[in-house]
């Protein structure tokens, strides 16, 4: 069985989690069964040996997203690290489909870990803003898609990426700026059939043509020759930090890459960021009360946590406010203390909500301050086709 | 029934001509039944009234390709001419899939009539070299596709196009030079489903992804905003001279264009250029002896005409050498004399072959001389993104 054939829904009677780039719905209240998903997708668990290896190479602790199992699955990270140790650098690729004016907390997860990887390994980063995808899937014009790209790029830049090492591009614009992008799309599209994308992504025949073609667009930046102005004519392996729902694109490319003379892309996958209503679904921008937006005020954050967040008294594993702390509270010891107190019944759910509010309000407020500094000129700087300094 | 639904194979018992962009095979020895094709495709006959109107506007006779019924079918040419008379200029769009080093005589037909339209109406012309299509369909690399584009562009330029009014582009390169190309592709891909292209083009699920996406690539240059450097932000109607086998692309676009705020593209369709072996199939570059190539020597032309051309003594309508004269002998009276002599049995098929050889040898030799003058710099001039002078 090739990698493209993995991940299809099986025909067993047991209800399975739905995990596609557009739909995540777990079969059980406790959320997606990630052990099963790793098996179904044929990826590998991020285990102690891998964490140890990472820490040995970078000579510092891994990010808490990795230590706490938020990035729980990977593909070929061992191989990528071995090559790195032998002097073969990689590059980072992640992205965002700019479907709404303001991003929410869940959208930051891949960018936060990507920034950590960039700083730990001093490697270039390319960020795809798939505005073409959103124009095709949603009721958006091309012009609106590009505008949302710029607005979302502001939030990404506000996380503190280094402009000398980071290239952010809008698909709708970059396609017309760099011939190698389309050339790689054609090379990929020559290796994949409609049947295969139908199997991988669950397309139906009534789907728009653009949907059928999009997988090659998301896959192409994982071939380093898409960016000759960064990498010259050297082929580099890529590491893609992303939500596990994006894995199908790269499972497809991992079959194709060797046929085009490239190393397979390596990936590190995050678990889903839970909706306030519980881990059964992921946080979604389309439901105001399910998400904490980067534009929310302190009052809105309190309100959402107090009125909409799902609490599970005495059970951290199902408690949304606690889950938010695992993402955004950096202090491991304090988090451990909270976990023990809650699980043993010494801490009420009201107290837990308060802790989450106290953690998120300053995080969001600081983000908003940093975002104000991201002028049009700064965005322009990140989005200009240019050499990078690493 | 919308235009996209026209042209599908019907379910009647009667055997029908196969006419797709990749396959032309007539059900009968006499060649494709063009009257039936006009009905099936829902296009209009180029009739005396249209020819009269054309001649009235340009104040000179129409090209013999039009007078002799080689361009026999059209869409909306009346409307385009009415608009032209009211001071609304159009532009011309045609193209070539560069699948082989050397082009054959049949490949010139659309370019010859396009050059005539350009001179008669003084309008800009864009020429798509669909090297992406050929890379996907054939066993060609991206690099080879681009190289064939340049070689074929030399032949097109040698026909005498005005560099101040003509833009020739390679899809593989132009996609990375002009953002509006991809934007229009996305706009078109948002309006068409896989189901529709499957119906129009006969794709199967085992077809490569690139095939499924290509129709939008061929259609996009028929939207004038694909070329902002030529047309600014003004929307212009297009006239597309092409073989009738290319009609499906634009039938698809004629459904989409009004939804994107554009006038429907107008078309003028040519009949097929016959294979030397007879009108049952069209001349094909993949069979050396079925085609007269622009690189053929005088001796090769004699040999091919004498040994491979299908003769039908006393019957011009089925005689390939006579058919070649209808394309390339400009003198109407002489052609009429030949026709009468052959049909009445006064002229032998050997004499007819000789006439065709005498017509084609100097035509090809002159083409080869002109082609030598098309240096890399001249090709570069035509293929540079720039303003045109009309």
XYZ file of C-alpha atoms in Angstrom:
780
model
C 0.000 0.000 0.000
C 1.465 3.372 -1.023
C 1.234 6.371 1.250
C -1.494 7.957 -0.870
C -3.702 4.986 -0.165
C -3.410 5.351 3.590
C -5.891 7.364 5.570
C -8.962 6.446 3.603
C -12.003 5.662 5.666
C -12.136 1.935 6.409
C -15.269 -0.091 6.064
C -15.465 -1.471 9.582
C -18.668 -1.147 11.556
C -16.970 0.918 14.243
C -17.578 4.646 13.896
C -14.368 6.427 12.981
C -13.174 9.986 13.546
C -13.561 12.149 10.451
C -10.302 13.961 9.726
C -9.949 15.814 6.414
C -8.498 19.257 5.667
C -12.063 20.626 5.806
C -13.792 18.505 8.422
C -12.780 17.255 11.819
C -15.380 15.406 13.820
C -14.540 12.902 16.461
C -16.676 9.814 16.955
C -16.489 10.151 20.767
C -16.988 12.973 23.273
C -13.358 12.690 24.384
C -12.192 13.895 20.996
C -10.177 12.369 18.194
C -8.408 9.083 18.998
C -4.880 10.097 18.029
C -3.366 6.631 18.499
C -5.814 5.274 15.953
C -5.140 8.223 13.645
C -1.388 7.564 13.675
C -2.092 3.980 12.704
C -4.570 4.950 9.990
C -2.315 7.642 8.510
C 0.837 5.515 8.867
C 2.749 8.274 10.673
C 4.964 7.889 13.777
C 4.451 8.974 17.387
C 6.639 11.795 18.712
C 8.207 9.685 21.475
C 10.824 10.219 24.198
C 13.651 9.042 21.938
C 12.800 11.688 19.335
C 12.488 14.423 21.974
C 15.839 13.402 23.438
C 17.443 13.517 20.006
C 15.988 16.978 19.321
C 17.259 18.300 22.651
C 20.698 16.782 22.111
C 21.036 18.547 18.749
C 19.751 21.979 19.733
C 21.192 21.815 23.251
C 18.034 23.152 24.894
C 14.636 21.806 25.912
C 11.992 21.288 23.254
C 8.999 23.616 23.078
C 6.217 22.750 25.496
C 3.920 21.982 22.516
C 6.217 19.031 21.806
C 6.837 18.026 25.424
C 3.119 18.092 26.234
C 2.160 15.972 23.232
C 0.347 18.732 21.333
C 2.651 17.927 18.411
C 2.185 14.205 18.790
C 2.902 12.684 15.378
C 5.583 13.010 12.712
C 6.969 11.667 9.478
C 10.717 11.219 8.861
C 11.823 13.674 11.564
C 14.617 11.249 12.538
C 15.938 11.218 8.985
C 15.717 15.005 8.730
C 17.649 15.410 11.996
C 20.298 12.880 10.946
C 20.826 14.821 7.714
C 20.961 18.092 9.678
C 23.676 16.647 11.909
C 25.615 15.747 8.767
C 25.516 19.362 7.668
C 22.448 19.170 5.406
C 20.131 22.019 6.360
C 16.372 21.844 5.842
C 13.737 24.538 5.494
C 10.353 25.059 7.083
C 7.020 25.313 5.297
C 3.664 26.016 6.869
C 0.609 27.961 5.848
C -2.795 29.424 6.397
C -6.022 29.564 4.418
C -7.156 33.154 4.970
C -10.899 32.652 5.160
C -11.750 35.294 7.719
C -10.644 38.748 8.779
C -9.441 37.676 12.191
C -7.629 34.524 13.162
C -8.346 32.614 16.363
C -6.043 31.033 18.926
C -6.046 27.638 17.220
C -4.613 29.176 14.051
C -1.479 30.183 15.948
C -0.428 26.704 17.022
C 1.455 25.706 13.858
C 3.034 29.168 13.605
C 4.244 29.147 17.211
C 6.001 25.795 16.794
C 7.338 26.861 13.405
C 8.883 29.966 14.928
C 10.433 27.769 17.609
C 11.924 25.433 14.965
C 13.207 28.382 12.974
C 15.000 29.834 15.990
C 16.293 26.462 17.209
C 17.714 25.446 13.813
C 18.275 28.832 12.095
C 16.588 27.782 8.846
C 14.499 29.628 6.243
C 10.711 29.552 6.438
C 8.144 29.851 3.654
C 4.513 30.542 4.562
C 1.798 29.810 2.022
C -1.333 31.956 2.271
C -3.743 29.807 0.267
C -6.124 32.580 -0.725
C -6.817 30.701 -3.977
C -8.160 27.795 -1.892
C -10.463 30.069 0.060
C -11.723 31.865 -3.054
C -12.658 28.476 -4.530
C -14.167 26.971 -1.370
C -15.884 30.033 0.090
C -18.001 32.884 -1.211
C -14.987 35.163 -1.691
C -13.739 37.140 -4.668
C -10.094 37.061 -5.730
C -9.681 40.615 -4.435
C -11.171 39.733 -1.029
C -8.940 36.669 -0.843
C -5.828 38.794 -1.320
C -7.043 41.350 1.231
C -7.602 38.618 3.834
C -4.119 37.291 3.082
C -2.617 40.645 4.031
C -4.736 40.941 7.195
C -3.845 37.424 8.327
C -0.179 37.931 7.437
C -0.181 40.787 9.974
C -1.147 38.349 12.729
C 1.488 35.853 11.661
C 4.205 38.496 11.492
C 3.143 39.805 14.928
C 4.313 36.485 16.406
C 7.852 37.780 15.847
C 9.158 36.025 12.746
C 12.512 37.246 11.449
C 11.998 39.088 8.134
C 15.498 38.103 7.041
C 14.590 34.411 7.242
C 10.894 34.345 6.385
C 9.019 34.583 3.087
C 5.221 34.872 3.181
C 3.331 34.544 -0.096
C -0.211 34.781 -1.411
C -0.878 31.974 -3.908
C -2.968 34.315 -6.041
C -0.053 36.733 -6.347
C 3.021 34.500 -6.086
C 1.847 32.318 -8.994
C 2.442 35.385 -11.162
C 5.818 36.201 -9.654
C 7.794 32.987 -9.847
C 7.624 30.569 -12.814
C 9.012 27.692 -10.739
C 5.819 27.545 -8.657
C 3.619 26.595 -11.612
C 6.306 24.369 -13.093
C 6.334 22.298 -9.907
C 2.544 22.210 -9.830
C 2.568 20.780 -13.364
C 5.212 18.232 -12.370
C 3.065 17.116 -9.425
C -0.161 17.148 -11.452
C 1.505 14.851 -13.967
C 2.030 12.235 -11.215
C -1.417 12.229 -9.572
C -4.787 11.180 -10.992
C -8.280 12.470 -10.248
C -8.990 9.038 -8.785
C -6.182 9.467 -6.286
C -7.182 12.941 -5.070
C -10.767 11.706 -4.896
C -9.597 8.901 -2.626
C -7.327 11.085 -0.520
C -9.532 14.165 -0.150
C -13.010 12.750 -0.655
C -13.852 14.984 -3.617
C -17.061 14.334 -5.503
C -17.641 14.854 -9.208
C -19.819 17.875 -8.456
C -16.849 19.642 -6.863
C -15.432 22.680 -8.564
C -12.417 22.230 -10.808
C -10.324 24.419 -8.538
C -10.797 22.030 -5.629
C -9.477 19.145 -7.693
C -6.364 21.084 -8.633
C -5.640 22.631 -5.248
C -3.732 19.699 -3.673
C -0.848 20.271 -6.106
C -0.814 23.970 -5.143
C -0.514 23.183 -1.429
C 2.094 20.499 -2.135
C 4.396 22.455 -4.478
C 6.102 24.668 -1.842
C 7.372 21.460 -0.214
C 9.714 21.173 -3.228
C 12.551 23.606 -2.564
C 12.933 24.489 -6.272
C 9.657 26.418 -5.995
C 11.828 29.141 -4.408
C 14.935 29.529 -6.603
C 15.508 33.012 -5.148
C 16.016 31.386 -1.727
C 17.609 28.028 -2.482
C 19.268 28.537 -5.867
C 19.418 25.189 -7.632
C 20.088 23.132 -4.483
C 17.452 20.639 -3.410
C 16.614 20.853 0.304
C 14.433 18.678 2.442
C 11.480 20.411 4.061
C 9.944 20.109 7.523
C 6.247 20.935 7.611
C 4.673 21.719 10.983
C 0.888 21.507 10.558
C -2.345 20.234 12.002
C -2.753 16.507 11.348
C -5.734 17.344 9.143
C -3.307 18.771 6.546
C -1.404 15.495 6.321
C -3.244 14.219 3.195
C -1.600 16.849 0.979
C 1.844 15.727 1.996
C 1.057 12.015 2.058
C 0.242 12.603 -1.606
C 3.509 14.473 -2.163
C 5.584 11.859 -0.313
C 4.614 9.412 -3.033
C 5.493 11.893 -5.773
C 8.645 13.597 -4.422
C 11.094 10.721 -5.026
C 9.846 10.428 -8.629
C 10.827 14.088 -9.056
C 14.234 13.526 -7.447
C 13.413 15.057 -4.062
C 13.684 13.724 -0.524
C 10.264 13.057 0.981
C 8.922 15.980 3.030
C 9.197 15.515 6.798
C 6.240 16.530 8.953
C 5.350 17.192 12.549
C 1.618 17.097 13.267
C -0.361 18.848 15.975
C -3.523 17.649 17.636
C -6.603 19.796 17.107
C -7.202 22.943 19.075
C -10.515 22.303 20.813
C -13.675 24.343 20.310
C -14.778 26.078 23.534
C -17.741 23.693 23.512
C -15.446 20.679 23.865
C -12.868 18.516 22.150
C -15.410 16.783 19.911
C -14.807 19.431 17.245
C -11.994 21.870 16.574
C -12.122 25.628 17.143
C -13.768 27.240 14.143
C -13.781 30.832 12.966
C -17.284 30.439 11.609
C -18.870 30.260 15.085
C -18.109 33.393 17.121
C -18.808 31.701 20.451
C -16.732 28.601 19.710
C -13.521 30.529 19.235
C -11.313 33.045 20.943
C -10.254 35.470 18.269
C -7.039 37.453 18.203
C -9.265 40.544 18.048
C -11.316 39.693 21.146
C -11.388 42.174 24.014
C -10.603 41.175 27.599
C -14.339 41.252 28.334
C -15.151 39.021 25.369
C -12.531 36.535 26.522
C -14.062 36.419 30.043
C -17.529 36.104 28.629
C -16.612 33.286 26.243
C -14.694 31.335 28.877
C -17.390 31.791 31.494
C -20.423 31.239 29.299
C -19.287 28.904 26.520
C -16.262 26.890 27.631
C -17.009 23.261 28.449
C -15.939 22.324 31.974
C -15.491 18.836 33.311
C -15.105 19.185 37.077
C -12.267 17.027 38.378
C -11.222 15.810 34.925
C -8.538 17.865 33.188
C -8.567 15.618 30.117
C -12.042 16.749 29.079
C -11.897 20.288 30.503
C -11.565 23.024 27.854
C -10.168 25.801 30.124
C -7.457 23.394 31.298
C -6.766 22.389 27.728
C -6.232 26.074 26.833
C -3.657 26.297 29.628
C -1.734 23.356 28.172
C -1.337 25.420 25.018
C -0.617 28.846 26.489
C 0.750 28.463 30.035
C 4.486 28.048 29.695
C 5.269 27.201 33.339
C 5.346 23.391 33.538
C 5.351 23.222 37.344
C 2.399 25.548 37.743
C 0.479 23.601 35.115
C 1.245 20.347 36.971
C 0.060 21.914 40.237
C -3.182 23.016 38.576
C -3.741 19.602 37.041
C -3.314 17.832 40.375
C -5.528 20.307 42.212
C -8.325 20.015 39.641
C -8.195 16.255 39.264
C -8.243 15.775 43.035
C -11.236 18.058 43.442
C -9.344 20.800 45.287
C -9.951 23.284 42.456
C -13.404 24.223 41.142
C -14.228 24.705 37.486
C -14.856 28.403 38.210
C -11.277 28.685 39.453
C -10.013 26.846 36.382
C -11.904 29.228 34.073
C -10.414 32.159 35.944
C -6.892 30.762 35.429
C -7.519 30.377 31.708
C -8.897 33.924 31.487
C -5.865 35.282 33.377
C -3.572 33.455 30.970
C -5.316 34.394 27.727
C -6.233 38.046 28.361
C -2.617 39.287 28.510
C -1.558 36.940 25.691
C -4.210 38.348 23.361
C -3.658 41.954 24.518
C 0.072 41.675 23.830
C -0.627 40.163 20.440
C -2.869 43.095 19.592
C -0.143 45.540 20.606
C 2.447 43.754 18.472
C 0.055 43.564 15.536
C -0.350 47.358 15.582
C 3.351 47.630 14.766
C 2.967 45.529 11.628
C 2.522 48.281 9.051
C 1.819 47.791 5.354
C 5.531 48.287 4.735
C 6.428 45.452 7.116
C 3.938 43.119 5.425
C 5.375 44.149 2.068
C 8.856 43.316 3.322
C 7.868 39.750 4.277
C 5.949 39.205 1.046
C 8.615 40.446 -1.370
C 10.324 37.827 -3.555
C 13.917 38.035 -2.333
C 16.931 36.222 -0.950
C 16.799 35.207 2.713
C 19.727 35.395 5.132
C 20.168 31.763 6.166
C -29.530 23.121 -22.521
C -26.491 25.256 -21.754
C -23.572 25.523 -24.145
C -21.402 23.271 -21.988
C -23.889 20.478 -22.450
C -23.731 20.670 -26.235
C -21.322 18.546 -28.208
C -21.548 15.456 -26.052
C -21.839 12.204 -27.944
C -25.469 11.363 -28.499
C -26.895 7.941 -27.850
C -28.289 7.270 -31.304
C -27.380 4.074 -33.125
C -25.789 5.991 -36.006
C -22.004 6.114 -35.833
C -20.825 9.653 -35.177
C -17.601 11.490 -35.981
C -15.294 11.708 -32.976
C -14.151 15.299 -32.485
C -12.266 16.203 -29.290
C -9.159 18.341 -28.789
C -7.107 15.130 -28.831
C -8.931 12.879 -31.272
C -10.501 13.427 -34.647
C -11.867 10.403 -36.434
C -14.619 10.570 -38.979
C -17.212 7.843 -39.236
C -17.079 7.897 -43.048
C -14.342 7.852 -45.682
C -15.388 11.288 -46.929
C -14.272 12.874 -43.650
C -16.068 14.651 -40.864
C -19.662 15.682 -41.570
C -19.360 19.383 -40.808
C -23.054 20.141 -41.161
C -23.808 17.611 -38.439
C -20.966 18.978 -36.326
C -22.370 22.533 -36.490
C -25.693 21.163 -35.295
C -24.124 19.084 -32.535
C -21.895 21.903 -31.287
C -24.602 24.538 -31.671
C -22.389 26.877 -33.689
C -23.342 28.817 -36.862
C -22.342 28.357 -40.489
C -20.066 30.976 -42.055
C -22.555 31.957 -44.773
C -22.671 34.480 -47.602
C -24.304 37.133 -45.426
C -21.437 36.961 -42.927
C -18.797 37.067 -45.674
C -20.536 40.074 -47.217
C -20.605 41.841 -43.861
C -16.894 41.147 -43.300
C -15.993 42.476 -46.738
C -18.142 45.561 -46.260
C -16.360 46.437 -43.020
C -12.775 45.807 -44.108
C -13.359 47.008 -47.680
C -11.487 44.096 -49.255
C -12.159 40.450 -50.058
C -12.030 37.893 -47.272
C -9.145 35.429 -47.094
C -9.534 32.400 -49.353
C -9.706 30.161 -46.231
C -13.022 31.851 -45.475
C -14.266 32.069 -49.064
C -13.489 28.395 -49.720
C -15.251 27.197 -46.575
C -12.110 26.076 -44.740
C -13.244 28.324 -41.890
C -16.808 27.102 -42.053
C -18.290 27.676 -38.594
C -18.414 30.510 -36.062
C -19.882 31.757 -32.828
C -21.037 35.363 -32.357
C -18.980 36.790 -35.211
C -21.959 38.979 -36.176
C -22.098 40.464 -32.685
C -18.344 41.021 -32.614
C -18.477 42.825 -35.981
C -21.430 44.956 -34.909
C -19.508 46.033 -31.818
C -16.416 46.716 -33.940
C -18.476 48.964 -36.204
C -19.619 50.858 -33.113
C -16.005 51.525 -32.203
C -15.489 48.616 -29.800
C -12.271 46.872 -30.797
C -11.668 43.199 -30.113
C -8.489 41.173 -29.783
C -7.356 37.880 -31.261
C -6.360 34.767 -29.357
C -5.065 31.537 -30.807
C -2.488 28.980 -29.773
C -0.393 25.925 -30.255
C 0.472 22.903 -28.139
C 4.200 22.473 -28.837
C 4.466 18.700 -28.837
C 7.121 18.268 -31.490
C 10.224 19.983 -32.765
C 8.792 20.789 -36.144
C 5.302 21.852 -37.045
C 3.445 20.602 -40.112
C 1.331 22.399 -42.689
C -1.920 21.821 -40.816
C -0.583 23.679 -37.787
C -0.300 26.848 -39.862
C -3.970 27.143 -40.809
C -5.189 28.953 -37.669
C -2.122 31.207 -37.673
C -2.549 32.190 -41.313
C -6.160 33.263 -40.805
C -5.242 34.965 -37.529
C -2.572 37.005 -39.285
C -5.154 37.960 -41.907
C -7.631 39.084 -39.211
C -4.917 41.035 -37.426
C -3.988 42.926 -40.582
C -7.580 43.453 -41.667
C -8.736 44.816 -38.304
C -5.473 46.124 -36.784
C -6.016 44.430 -33.432
C -3.676 42.900 -30.834
C -3.012 39.175 -30.863
C -2.080 36.862 -27.992
C -0.721 33.390 -28.780
C -0.775 30.709 -26.094
C 1.953 28.073 -26.340
C 0.411 25.381 -24.126
C 3.650 23.658 -23.171
C 2.091 22.775 -19.805
C -0.574 20.774 -21.679
C 2.032 18.877 -23.657
C 4.176 18.151 -20.579
C 1.113 16.640 -18.906
C -0.188 14.703 -21.906
C 3.097 13.553 -23.450
C 6.365 12.104 -22.207
C 8.008 15.536 -21.975
C 9.824 17.310 -19.160
C 9.052 20.930 -18.242
C 12.398 21.975 -19.726
C 11.698 20.172 -23.008
C 8.233 21.729 -23.149
C 9.693 25.228 -22.901
C 12.348 24.427 -25.510
C 9.675 23.189 -27.959
C 7.702 26.377 -27.289
C 10.638 28.462 -28.471
C 11.221 26.290 -31.549
C 7.551 26.395 -32.522
C 7.361 30.133 -31.838
C 10.042 30.575 -34.501
C 7.735 28.988 -37.088
C 4.802 31.130 -36.000
C 6.857 34.326 -36.085
C 8.209 33.360 -39.533
C 4.668 33.763 -40.884
C 5.230 37.500 -40.547
C 3.381 38.615 -37.427
C 3.954 42.197 -36.337
C 5.994 42.228 -33.096
C 4.382 45.503 -32.100
C 0.936 43.888 -32.074
C 1.653 40.294 -31.065
C 2.386 38.678 -27.703
C 3.430 35.020 -27.664
C 3.625 33.280 -24.291
C 4.640 29.930 -22.851
C 2.133 28.841 -20.189
C 4.925 27.363 -18.088
C 6.716 30.717 -18.025
C 3.891 33.278 -18.293
C 2.126 31.825 -15.238
C 5.087 33.132 -13.250
C 5.146 36.520 -14.935
C 1.612 37.821 -14.656
C -0.596 37.319 -11.574
C -3.780 37.997 -13.555
C -3.370 34.732 -15.511
C -3.723 32.544 -12.424
C -6.390 34.813 -10.936
C -8.555 34.267 -14.010
C -7.874 30.536 -13.924
C -9.129 30.452 -10.327
C -12.192 32.488 -11.303
C -12.985 30.021 -14.104
C -12.219 26.956 -11.935
C -14.688 28.258 -9.385
C -17.467 28.111 -12.007
C -16.850 24.650 -13.508
C -17.136 21.215 -11.901
C -15.209 18.019 -12.543
C -18.465 16.573 -13.811
C -18.722 19.275 -16.440
C -15.191 18.923 -17.801
C -15.662 15.160 -17.764
C -18.734 15.627 -19.937
C -17.142 18.184 -22.250
C -13.703 16.616 -22.671
C -14.353 12.950 -21.985
C -11.882 12.728 -19.081
C -11.808 9.565 -17.030
C -11.021 9.275 -13.330
C -7.660 7.711 -14.153
C -6.591 10.885 -15.957
C -3.821 12.963 -14.470
C -4.787 15.941 -12.342
C -3.176 18.322 -14.798
C -5.537 17.237 -17.562
C -8.536 18.048 -15.405
C -7.232 21.542 -14.698
C -6.004 22.378 -18.184
C -9.326 23.571 -19.686
C -9.241 26.640 -17.415
C -5.675 27.365 -18.545
C -6.656 27.317 -22.224
C -9.784 29.371 -21.501
C -8.238 32.115 -19.351
C -6.530 34.104 -22.175
C -9.982 34.619 -23.679
C -10.608 37.013 -20.748
C -8.827 40.243 -21.656
C -7.896 40.974 -18.023
C -5.358 38.137 -18.265
C -3.208 40.724 -20.073
C -3.346 43.951 -18.022
C -0.113 45.130 -19.667
C -1.943 45.140 -23.025
C -5.519 46.060 -22.165
C -5.224 47.934 -18.872
C -8.465 47.513 -16.953
C -10.738 47.597 -20.021
C -12.687 44.466 -20.850
C -12.454 43.516 -24.540
C -14.235 40.831 -26.474
C -12.015 38.210 -28.065
C -12.144 36.467 -31.435
C -10.585 33.005 -31.407
C -9.632 31.458 -34.754
C -9.075 27.733 -34.172
C -9.729 24.241 -35.396
C -13.257 23.116 -34.535
C -11.729 20.471 -32.252
C -10.728 23.270 -29.852
C -14.311 24.494 -29.522
C -15.054 22.583 -26.265
C -12.731 24.856 -24.258
C -14.567 27.946 -25.351
C -18.019 26.424 -25.205
C -17.144 25.923 -21.548
C -15.960 29.524 -21.220
C -19.016 30.933 -23.020
C -21.102 29.625 -20.131
C -18.740 31.126 -17.577
C -17.757 34.485 -19.129
C -21.044 36.339 -18.484
C -20.928 35.251 -14.819
C -17.528 36.958 -14.621
C -18.824 40.110 -16.324
C -17.313 39.430 -19.757
C -18.817 39.244 -23.236
C -18.838 35.696 -24.571
C -15.788 34.877 -26.699
C -16.451 34.860 -30.450
C -14.959 32.051 -32.530
C -14.280 31.129 -36.114
C -13.641 27.424 -36.678
C -11.640 25.688 -39.377
C -12.223 22.264 -40.845
C -9.484 19.720 -40.301
C -6.365 19.647 -42.391
C -6.390 16.172 -43.948
C -3.728 13.533 -43.428
C -1.939 12.628 -46.659
C -3.684 9.258 -46.402
C -7.100 10.885 -46.721
C -9.683 13.067 -45.017
C -10.767 10.343 -42.580
C -8.188 11.607 -40.076
C -6.326 14.881 -39.640
C -2.665 15.474 -40.387
C -0.630 14.350 -37.413
C 2.940 15.107 -36.412
C 3.322 11.675 -34.882
C 3.336 9.908 -38.278
C 6.169 11.172 -40.501
C 4.518 9.987 -43.701
C 1.088 11.421 -42.894
C 2.333 14.972 -42.655
C 4.293 17.562 -44.581
C 6.553 19.234 -42.076
C 7.852 22.755 -42.252
C 11.332 21.215 -42.136
C 10.784 18.868 -45.099
C 13.138 19.141 -48.083
C 11.851 19.519 -51.643
C 12.638 15.829 -52.224
C 10.742 14.749 -49.118
C 7.737 16.760 -50.267
C 7.801 15.052 -53.700
C 8.240 11.647 -52.125
C 5.397 12.139 -49.633
C 3.001 13.493 -52.241
C 3.874 10.789 -54.787
C 4.016 7.837 -52.431
C 1.618 8.622 -49.597
C -1.002 11.133 -50.743
C -4.432 9.642 -51.324
C -5.713 10.322 -54.849
C -9.297 10.001 -56.027
C -9.164 10.239 -59.800
C -11.884 12.520 -61.132
C -13.161 13.500 -57.678
C -11.625 16.632 -56.152
C -13.697 16.314 -52.965
C -11.845 13.164 -51.863
C -8.469 13.950 -53.454
C -5.760 14.949 -50.981
C -3.410 16.742 -53.434
C -6.367 18.868 -54.605
C -7.337 19.521 -51.010
C -3.801 20.820 -50.327
C -4.211 23.236 -53.239
C -7.421 24.624 -51.725
C -5.362 25.597 -48.687
C -2.203 26.902 -50.347
C -2.987 27.978 -53.922
C -4.122 31.574 -53.717
C -5.243 31.996 -57.349
C -8.992 31.319 -57.356
C -9.317 31.103 -61.134
C -6.485 28.633 -61.544
C -7.905 26.504 -58.734
C -11.305 26.512 -60.461
C -9.651 25.500 -63.750
C -7.863 22.604 -62.013
C -11.041 21.471 -60.311
C -12.978 21.368 -63.551
C -10.184 19.608 -65.408
C -9.819 16.941 -62.690
C -13.513 16.323 -62.142
C -14.111 15.999 -65.889
C -11.274 13.489 -66.253
C -9.043 15.791 -68.332
C -6.383 15.830 -65.600
C -4.707 12.720 -64.192
C -3.943 12.175 -60.540
C -0.224 12.251 -61.414
C -0.704 15.755 -62.829
C -2.643 16.780 -59.732
C 0.153 15.526 -57.446
C 2.650 17.461 -59.558
C 0.599 20.659 -59.118
C 0.503 20.168 -55.357
C 4.248 19.534 -55.239
C 4.902 22.667 -57.318
C 2.736 24.683 -54.921
C 4.143 23.335 -51.671
C 7.874 23.134 -52.433
C 8.360 26.910 -52.812
C 5.944 27.630 -49.926
C 7.960 25.427 -47.548
C 11.326 26.622 -48.896
C 10.327 30.265 -48.381
C 9.113 29.444 -44.887
C 12.481 27.891 -44.078
C 14.272 31.001 -45.335
C 12.075 33.280 -43.225
C 12.496 31.045 -40.195
C 16.285 31.418 -40.383
C 15.837 35.131 -39.769
C 13.967 34.495 -36.505
C 16.857 34.748 -34.060
C 16.668 34.134 -30.317
C 16.423 37.910 -29.882
C 13.386 38.107 -32.159
C 11.674 35.278 -30.259
C 12.520 37.059 -27.017
C 10.972 40.262 -28.369
C 7.637 38.541 -29.116
C 7.620 36.696 -25.770
C 8.403 39.671 -23.534
C 5.579 40.930 -21.294
C 5.016 44.431 -22.668
C 2.583 46.952 -24.082
C 1.451 46.412 -27.664
C 0.958 49.177 -30.228
C -2.718 48.830 -31.086
